[in-house]
mmCIF file of C-alpha atoms in Angstrom:
data_model
loop_
_atom_site.group_PDB
_atom_site.id
_atom_site.type_symbol
_atom_site.label_atom_id
_atom_site.label_comp_id
_atom_site.label_asym_id
_atom_site.label_seq_id
_atom_site.Cartn_x
_atom_site.Cartn_y
_atom_site.Cartn_z
ATOM 1 C CA UNK B 1 -29.705 -17.979 -19.865
ATOM 2 C CA UNK B 2 -32.870 -19.565 -18.774
ATOM 3 C CA UNK B 3 -34.758 -22.160 -21.182
ATOM 4 C CA UNK B 4 -37.416 -18.868 -22.010
ATOM 5 C CA UNK B 5 -34.168 -16.130 -22.937
ATOM 6 C CA UNK B 6 -32.890 -18.991 -24.897
ATOM 7 C CA UNK B 7 -36.906 -19.993 -26.478
ATOM 8 C CA UNK B 8 -36.596 -16.291 -27.035
ATOM 9 C CA UNK B 9 -33.901 -16.524 -28.520
ATOM 10 C CA UNK B 10 -34.437 -18.454 -30.487
ATOM 11 C CA UNK B 11 -37.996 -17.039 -31.945
ATOM 12 C CA UNK B 12 -36.391 -13.604 -32.707
ATOM 13 C CA UNK B 13 -33.414 -15.838 -34.793
ATOM 14 C CA UNK B 14 -35.765 -16.834 -36.478
ATOM 15 C CA UNK B 15 -37.756 -13.736 -37.655
ATOM 16 C CA UNK B 16 -34.883 -12.137 -38.672
ATOM 17 C CA UNK B 17 -34.207 -15.118 -40.901
ATOM 18 C CA UNK B 18 -37.475 -15.092 -42.370
ATOM 19 C CA UNK B 19 -37.024 -11.358 -43.014
ATOM 20 C CA UNK B 20 -33.627 -12.267 -44.736
ATOM 21 C CA UNK B 21 -30.848 -11.513 -42.408
ATOM 22 C CA UNK B 22 -27.545 -14.814 -42.632
ATOM 23 C CA UNK B 23 -26.786 -16.373 -39.594
ATOM 24 C CA UNK B 24 -23.776 -14.591 -39.448
ATOM 25 C CA UNK B 25 -25.496 -11.134 -38.537
ATOM 26 C CA UNK B 26 -28.179 -12.789 -36.475
ATOM 27 C CA UNK B 27 -25.291 -14.885 -34.004
ATOM 28 C CA UNK B 28 -24.116 -10.559 -34.218
ATOM 29 C CA UNK B 29 -27.314 -9.455 -33.277
ATOM 30 C CA UNK B 30 -28.447 -11.763 -30.663
ATOM 31 C CA UNK B 31 -25.005 -13.373 -29.024
ATOM 32 C CA UNK B 32 -26.235 -16.696 -30.086
ATOM 33 C CA UNK B 33 -23.454 -19.250 -31.857
ATOM 34 C CA UNK B 34 -23.335 -20.023 -35.516
ATOM 35 C CA UNK B 35 -23.465 -23.692 -34.825
ATOM 36 C CA UNK B 36 -25.990 -23.220 -32.650
ATOM 37 C CA UNK B 37 -28.992 -20.920 -34.901
ATOM 38 C CA UNK B 38 -27.519 -22.972 -38.149
ATOM 39 C CA UNK B 39 -29.287 -26.219 -34.977
ATOM 40 C CA UNK B 40 -32.398 -23.766 -34.984
ATOM 41 C CA UNK B 41 -32.783 -23.607 -38.501
ATOM 42 C CA UNK B 42 -32.354 -27.215 -39.178
ATOM 43 C CA UNK B 43 -34.367 -27.969 -36.291
ATOM 44 C CA UNK B 44 -37.320 -25.553 -37.171
ATOM 45 C CA UNK B 45 -37.312 -25.627 -40.693
ATOM 46 C CA UNK B 46 -36.647 -21.546 -41.593
ATOM 47 C CA UNK B 47 -36.356 -21.962 -44.450
ATOM 48 C CA UNK B 48 -39.131 -23.433 -45.562
ATOM 49 C CA UNK B 49 -41.107 -20.427 -43.193
ATOM 50 C CA UNK B 50 -39.032 -17.965 -44.637
ATOM 51 C CA UNK B 51 -40.311 -19.093 -48.211
ATOM 52 C CA UNK B 52 -43.523 -19.117 -47.514
ATOM 53 C CA UNK B 53 -43.888 -16.267 -45.674
ATOM 54 C CA UNK B 54 -42.643 -14.349 -48.456
ATOM 55 C CA UNK B 55 -45.376 -14.802 -50.975
ATOM 56 C CA UNK B 56 -46.624 -11.620 -51.659
ATOM 57 C CA UNK B 57 -50.005 -10.556 -53.094
ATOM 58 C CA UNK B 58 -48.069 -9.486 -55.770
ATOM 59 C CA UNK B 59 -46.718 -12.749 -56.257
ATOM 60 C CA UNK B 60 -50.044 -13.943 -57.116
ATOM 61 C CA UNK B 61 -50.924 -11.430 -59.664
ATOM 62 C CA UNK B 62 -47.316 -12.375 -61.321
ATOM 63 C CA UNK B 63 -47.991 -16.143 -61.209
ATOM 64 C CA UNK B 64 -51.465 -15.898 -62.773
ATOM 65 C CA UNK B 65 -50.197 -13.122 -65.868
ATOM 66 C CA UNK B 66 -47.218 -15.943 -66.455
ATOM 67 C CA UNK B 67 -49.716 -18.496 -66.581
ATOM 68 C CA UNK B 68 -51.668 -16.401 -69.693
ATOM 69 C CA UNK B 69 -48.537 -15.764 -71.019
ATOM 70 C CA UNK B 70 -47.261 -19.608 -71.082
ATOM 71 C CA UNK B 71 -50.829 -20.523 -73.077
ATOM 72 C CA UNK B 72 -49.946 -17.300 -75.215
ATOM 73 C CA UNK B 73 -47.070 -18.958 -76.352
ATOM 74 C CA UNK B 74 -47.725 -22.031 -76.384
ATOM 75 C CA UNK B 75 -45.616 -22.816 -74.204
ATOM 76 C CA UNK B 76 -47.312 -25.463 -71.068
ATOM 77 C CA UNK B 77 -47.161 -23.458 -67.545
ATOM 78 C CA UNK B 78 -45.498 -23.182 -64.876
ATOM 79 C CA UNK B 79 -49.237 -23.350 -62.130
ATOM 80 C CA UNK B 80 -52.364 -25.281 -62.626
ATOM 81 C CA UNK B 81 -55.130 -22.653 -63.318
ATOM 82 C CA UNK B 82 -57.241 -24.980 -60.716
ATOM 83 C CA UNK B 83 -54.190 -24.220 -58.284
ATOM 84 C CA UNK B 84 -54.118 -20.840 -59.461
ATOM 85 C CA UNK B 85 -58.454 -20.017 -59.688
ATOM 86 C CA UNK B 86 -58.294 -21.307 -55.523
ATOM 87 C CA UNK B 87 -55.159 -19.047 -54.781
ATOM 88 C CA UNK B 88 -57.249 -15.909 -55.664
ATOM 89 C CA UNK B 89 -59.871 -16.668 -55.564
ATOM 90 C CA UNK B 90 -59.753 -17.395 -51.365
ATOM 91 C CA UNK B 91 -57.659 -13.680 -51.797
ATOM 92 C CA UNK B 92 -60.919 -12.453 -53.345
ATOM 93 C CA UNK B 93 -62.983 -14.044 -50.361
ATOM 94 C CA UNK B 94 -60.944 -11.503 -48.333
ATOM 95 C CA UNK B 95 -63.246 -8.179 -47.532
ATOM 96 C CA UNK B 96 -61.712 -4.742 -47.640
ATOM 97 C CA UNK B 97 -60.863 -4.306 -44.293
ATOM 98 C CA UNK B 98 -59.029 -7.732 -43.991
ATOM 99 C CA UNK B 99 -56.951 -6.520 -47.101
ATOM 100 C CA UNK B 100 -55.919 -3.632 -45.882
ATOM 101 C CA UNK B 101 -54.806 -5.309 -42.732
ATOM 102 C CA UNK B 102 -52.735 -8.178 -45.251
ATOM 103 C CA UNK B 103 -51.627 -5.267 -47.439
ATOM 104 C CA UNK B 104 -51.297 -3.394 -43.796
ATOM 105 C CA UNK B 105 -48.933 -6.407 -42.137
ATOM 106 C CA UNK B 106 -46.859 -6.767 -46.288
ATOM 107 C CA UNK B 107 -45.969 -2.940 -45.885
ATOM 108 C CA UNK B 108 -44.527 -3.604 -41.820
ATOM 109 C CA UNK B 109 -42.867 -6.107 -42.928
ATOM 110 C CA UNK B 110 -40.699 -4.852 -44.919
ATOM 111 C CA UNK B 111 -40.413 -1.738 -43.428
ATOM 112 C CA UNK B 112 -39.493 -3.628 -40.271
ATOM 113 C CA UNK B 113 -37.362 -5.915 -42.692
ATOM 114 C CA UNK B 114 -35.675 -3.056 -44.132
ATOM 115 C CA UNK B 115 -34.744 -1.137 -40.093
ATOM 116 C CA UNK B 116 -33.125 -4.803 -39.385
ATOM 117 C CA UNK B 117 -31.165 -4.844 -42.588
ATOM 118 C CA UNK B 118 -29.583 -1.580 -41.446
ATOM 119 C CA UNK B 119 -29.026 -3.002 -38.338
ATOM 120 C CA UNK B 120 -27.349 -5.702 -39.805
ATOM 121 C CA UNK B 121 -24.974 -3.510 -41.394
ATOM 122 C CA UNK B 122 -24.412 -1.032 -37.991
ATOM 123 C CA UNK B 123 -22.311 -1.104 -35.994
ATOM 124 C CA UNK B 124 -22.074 -0.261 -31.739
ATOM 125 C CA UNK B 125 -24.109 2.259 -31.042
ATOM 126 C CA UNK B 126 -25.685 2.711 -34.193
ATOM 127 C CA UNK B 127 -27.098 -0.561 -34.274
ATOM 128 C CA UNK B 128 -28.234 -0.401 -30.777
ATOM 129 C CA UNK B 129 -30.600 2.466 -30.644
ATOM 130 C CA UNK B 130 -32.188 0.966 -34.708
ATOM 131 C CA UNK B 131 -33.034 -1.838 -32.853
ATOM 132 C CA UNK B 132 -34.361 -0.130 -29.928
ATOM 133 C CA UNK B 133 -36.341 1.945 -32.522
ATOM 134 C CA UNK B 134 -38.078 -0.655 -34.161
ATOM 135 C CA UNK B 135 -38.571 -2.449 -30.551
ATOM 136 C CA UNK B 136 -40.426 0.709 -29.693
ATOM 137 C CA UNK B 137 -42.339 1.186 -32.713
ATOM 138 C CA UNK B 138 -43.358 -2.474 -33.803
ATOM 139 C CA UNK B 139 -45.980 -2.889 -31.167
ATOM 140 C CA UNK B 140 -47.849 0.577 -32.559
ATOM 141 C CA UNK B 141 -47.869 -1.973 -35.738
ATOM 142 C CA UNK B 142 -49.284 -4.399 -34.354
ATOM 143 C CA UNK B 143 -51.771 -3.229 -32.487
ATOM 144 C CA UNK B 144 -53.062 -1.122 -35.596
ATOM 145 C CA UNK B 145 -53.319 -4.875 -37.347
ATOM 146 C CA UNK B 146 -54.638 -6.203 -34.622
ATOM 147 C CA UNK B 147 -57.287 -3.532 -34.618
ATOM 148 C CA UNK B 148 -58.083 -3.609 -38.462
ATOM 149 C CA UNK B 149 -59.034 -7.263 -38.578
ATOM 150 C CA UNK B 150 -60.822 -6.788 -35.132
ATOM 151 C CA UNK B 151 -63.072 -4.708 -37.452
ATOM 152 C CA UNK B 152 -63.843 -7.686 -39.617
ATOM 153 C CA UNK B 153 -64.463 -9.480 -36.667
#
């Protein structure tokens, strides 16, 4: 495997892990050993990336509602009000097109993740056809997001 191929597989493996696939499934999909994948996971801090990438606007809302519920019940809030205010304000400052882009990215990532899970559960030609379909669709999804983001500039 060339250096470029290794880097590509490493990048793809990380994306698949962040989407929720197991090391075993990733190993089967991209033909890289589990030991190598675990090493990359540790070196590149995939678990942290997975946690960060799984924060959604709906989770921000849930955190705020949890804060209100904690205060209402006389409990110590799990989150600091100042931190929640900053996160909420950052979201509110985004204009509508940028919010649309974030929501679209979220939806496309969910769709891609579901497709990858289907591929991970499938075998042979079925797996290959799902992966080929995703490879064909993904550039158009990315192009749409780029268009939405460009409308803001």
